C-alpha angles and dihedrals in degrees: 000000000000109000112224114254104242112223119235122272089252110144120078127233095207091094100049118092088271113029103102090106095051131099104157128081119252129236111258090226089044084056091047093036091053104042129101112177091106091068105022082057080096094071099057100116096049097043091060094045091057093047088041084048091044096044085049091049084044093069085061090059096048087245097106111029105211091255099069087037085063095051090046091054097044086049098052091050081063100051094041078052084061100045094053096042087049084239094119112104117219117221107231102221098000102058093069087177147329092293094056093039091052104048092041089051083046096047091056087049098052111002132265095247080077098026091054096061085054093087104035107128098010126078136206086262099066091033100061095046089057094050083046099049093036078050093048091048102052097040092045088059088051097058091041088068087046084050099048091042089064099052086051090062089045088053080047097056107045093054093049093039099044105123098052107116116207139156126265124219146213134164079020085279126111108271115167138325119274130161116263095239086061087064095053096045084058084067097040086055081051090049091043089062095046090058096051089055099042089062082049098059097042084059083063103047093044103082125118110244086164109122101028090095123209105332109321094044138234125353097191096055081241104182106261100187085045092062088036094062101047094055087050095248113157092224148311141309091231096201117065099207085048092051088057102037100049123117104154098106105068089042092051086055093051087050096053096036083053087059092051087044092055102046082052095048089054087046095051087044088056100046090044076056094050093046101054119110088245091057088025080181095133145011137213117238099243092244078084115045138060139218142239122269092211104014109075093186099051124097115182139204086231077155100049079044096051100047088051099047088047083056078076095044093051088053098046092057092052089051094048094053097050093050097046085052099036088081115035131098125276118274115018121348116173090237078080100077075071087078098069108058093051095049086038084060097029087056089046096044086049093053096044097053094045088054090046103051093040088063094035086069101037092063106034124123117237118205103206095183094054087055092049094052098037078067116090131177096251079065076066106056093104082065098049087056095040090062090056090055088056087054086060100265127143102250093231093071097036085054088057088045078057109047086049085057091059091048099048087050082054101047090039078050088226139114114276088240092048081063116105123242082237089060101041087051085053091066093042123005088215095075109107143207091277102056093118099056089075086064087089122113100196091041090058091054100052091045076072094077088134098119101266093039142118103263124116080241099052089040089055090047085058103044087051088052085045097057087046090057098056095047088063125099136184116260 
């Protein structure tokens, strides 16, 4: 195998943030293998905000009369112009990272004798965990309004969907008949939960780090609440070393995003189920499936697949984060850049699969008719006890008349409501006249009224719940 030329030590270190210290050149891989700005680019927004929020607080200190504030703000107006515009031109081995691309863009606009007051007091530490948290926080909202949006069709569907009759499962075997919008407001309990914590996580994730430099804090007494406020921040990380070392947050939020992913995952499993041409319960609009390249006749569930098989990639960046922090040192270490690519990809796969499986379900096809006749009258056996229990019998021995019942269906090769009164007497005498009355689908759904249950009344009061839910917000 061809080993790869390495390319001379060339570029000096001595111009870069930190290299004061520095004579020696630096590898060209280490400078690429060490850089982060092309994907640190994403925090661009928010790291101008923090260094905007720290000049300001800088006036306070004497160090930035508010003349030069003035011109730092103004300068950095015009560099956030040219990132949004993709005019802003990236340094290749001089821009390390966001931090450094942004001050030296801000030194040629408005000269280094004022942008190199900018950092004086603050370091890249606490710097990067305020753009990551301001980042979080924005992007966690974000998600939050995806994620109440598909409860709400969720909400949408099983009221417009509530007479539909279908079987449950467990176990993957029939079990008893349920409507179908009770199905989907079992995800939409799962979904709920989701959301609560996930307010709860952006609280976390929401706490100012920004002026306890780079691991013992501020020189210059700068106003930390002050800074903290204007970046919208609901209050301070009160230890310095913590401020810098802390990395919870975004595992907290993998955590949490690996849950989603997973209820998602198990809802996207059940409705591949449903969609298949055995169950043929649902179908997918065609704007999400895919087709065969060999098979003319297929159409697949590739988005019901995806967002099942992201459920493992979710899960795996979570994983691979905790393991990378569980063993450094206290306060920054650099192993904890390795923190960003994997939340810049865990925030987008979150989005896009909330977005996804919102649509999915908007726009799915329900076959009435399949989920009738998927139901059968064994599914009804529980029933069959249960009158007996009305008629004053333990139900554990109503549960064992029942299950002869069953048995004698099986062995008559018949359907258990295609069985005669006469016959039914002949496995117990205290079946009476009505019996057949509790071969009735729709009947054993609405016997469920207990608040959670199958009935048309309990599905409307969660649905109702449901909609209320969705109309909350955080103060």
């Amino acid at each position: 195998m061809a080993q790869q030329q390495q390319k001379p030590a060339t570029e000096s270190a001595s111009g870069r943030l930190w290299g004061g210290r520095f004579t020696g050149a630096t590898d060209p891989l280490m400078v690429a293998y060490n850089e982060s700005i092309y994907f640190d680019r994403a925090f661009f927004a928010q790291d101008i905000a923090g260094s905007v929020a720290f000049a300001r607080a800088n006036v306070g200190t004497g160090i930035l009369t508010k003349d030069e504030f003035a011109a730092i703000e103004n300068g950095f107006h015009l560099v956030l112009e040219e990132w949004q515009t993709d005019q802003f031109e990236i340094k290749d081995g001089i821009d390390e990272d966001i931090h450094t691309a942004n001050e030296r863009r801000l030194g040629e606009i408005i000269g280094t004798g004022i942008a190199g007051k900018l950092h004086t007091g603050r370091s890249r530490n606490d710097q990067v965990a305020t753009d990551l948290r301001l980042w979080l926080r924005d992007e966690l909202r974000e998600i939050e309004t995806y994620l109440v949006n598909l409860l709400k069709t969720i909400a949408v569907r099983a009221e417009e969907d509530i007479d539909l009759l279908m079987p449950s499962y467990t176990h993957l075997q029939r079990a008893q008949p349920i409507r179908w919008s009770h199905w989907l407001l079992s995800y939409g309990s799962a979904f709920v939960n989701d959301l609560e914590r996930l307010r709860e996580v952006i609280k976390h994730v929401n706490k100012c780090p920004l002026g306890c430099g780079a691991v013992n804090g501020n020189a210059f007494s700068i106003d930390r609440l002050a800074m903290a406020k204007e970046l919208g921040f609901d209050g301070l990380i009160y230890n310095s070393m913590a401020a810098v070392a802390d990395r919870d947050f975004i595992l907290e939020t993998m955590q949490w995003g690996s849950t989603l992913m997973l209820h998602v995952s198990r809802w996207s499993e059940d409705l591949i189920i449903y969609s298949s041409a055995e169950f043929g319960f649902t179908k997918l609009a065609d704007a999400y499936t895919t087709g065969s390249s060999l098979m003319p006749q297929k159409k697949n569930c590739d988005s019901l697949e995806l967002l099942r098989g992201k459920c493992g990639r979710t899960f795996g960046q979570m994983a691979g984060l905790m393991m990378t922090i569980k063993g450094i040192p206290s306060t920054y270490n650099k192993d904890l850049q390795e923190s960003v690519e994997p939340i810049l990809e865990h925030v987008k796969t979150l989005k896009d699969s909330l977005l996804i499986a919102g649509r999915v379900l908007s726009t799915l096809t329900t076959f009435p008719e399949k989920m009738l006749a998927a139901l059968t009258p064994d599914m009804l056996a529980t029933d069959l006890a249960e009158y007996l229990v009305r008629q004053g019998l333990p139900f554990r021995e109503t549960h064992h008349i029942a299950g002869r019942v069953v048995a004698l269906a099986e062995n008559e090769k018949v359907p258990m409501d295609t069985l005669t009164v006469e016959q039914l007497k002949g496995v117990d005498s205290r079946f009476g006249e009505d019996v057949l009355d509790v071969f009735d689908y729709e009947h054993s759904v609405e016997m469920k009224t207990v608040t959670g249950g199958t009935s048309r009344s309990a599905v409307k009061e969660q649905i109702g719940l449901l909609k209320e839910f969705t109309m909350k917000r955080e103060n």
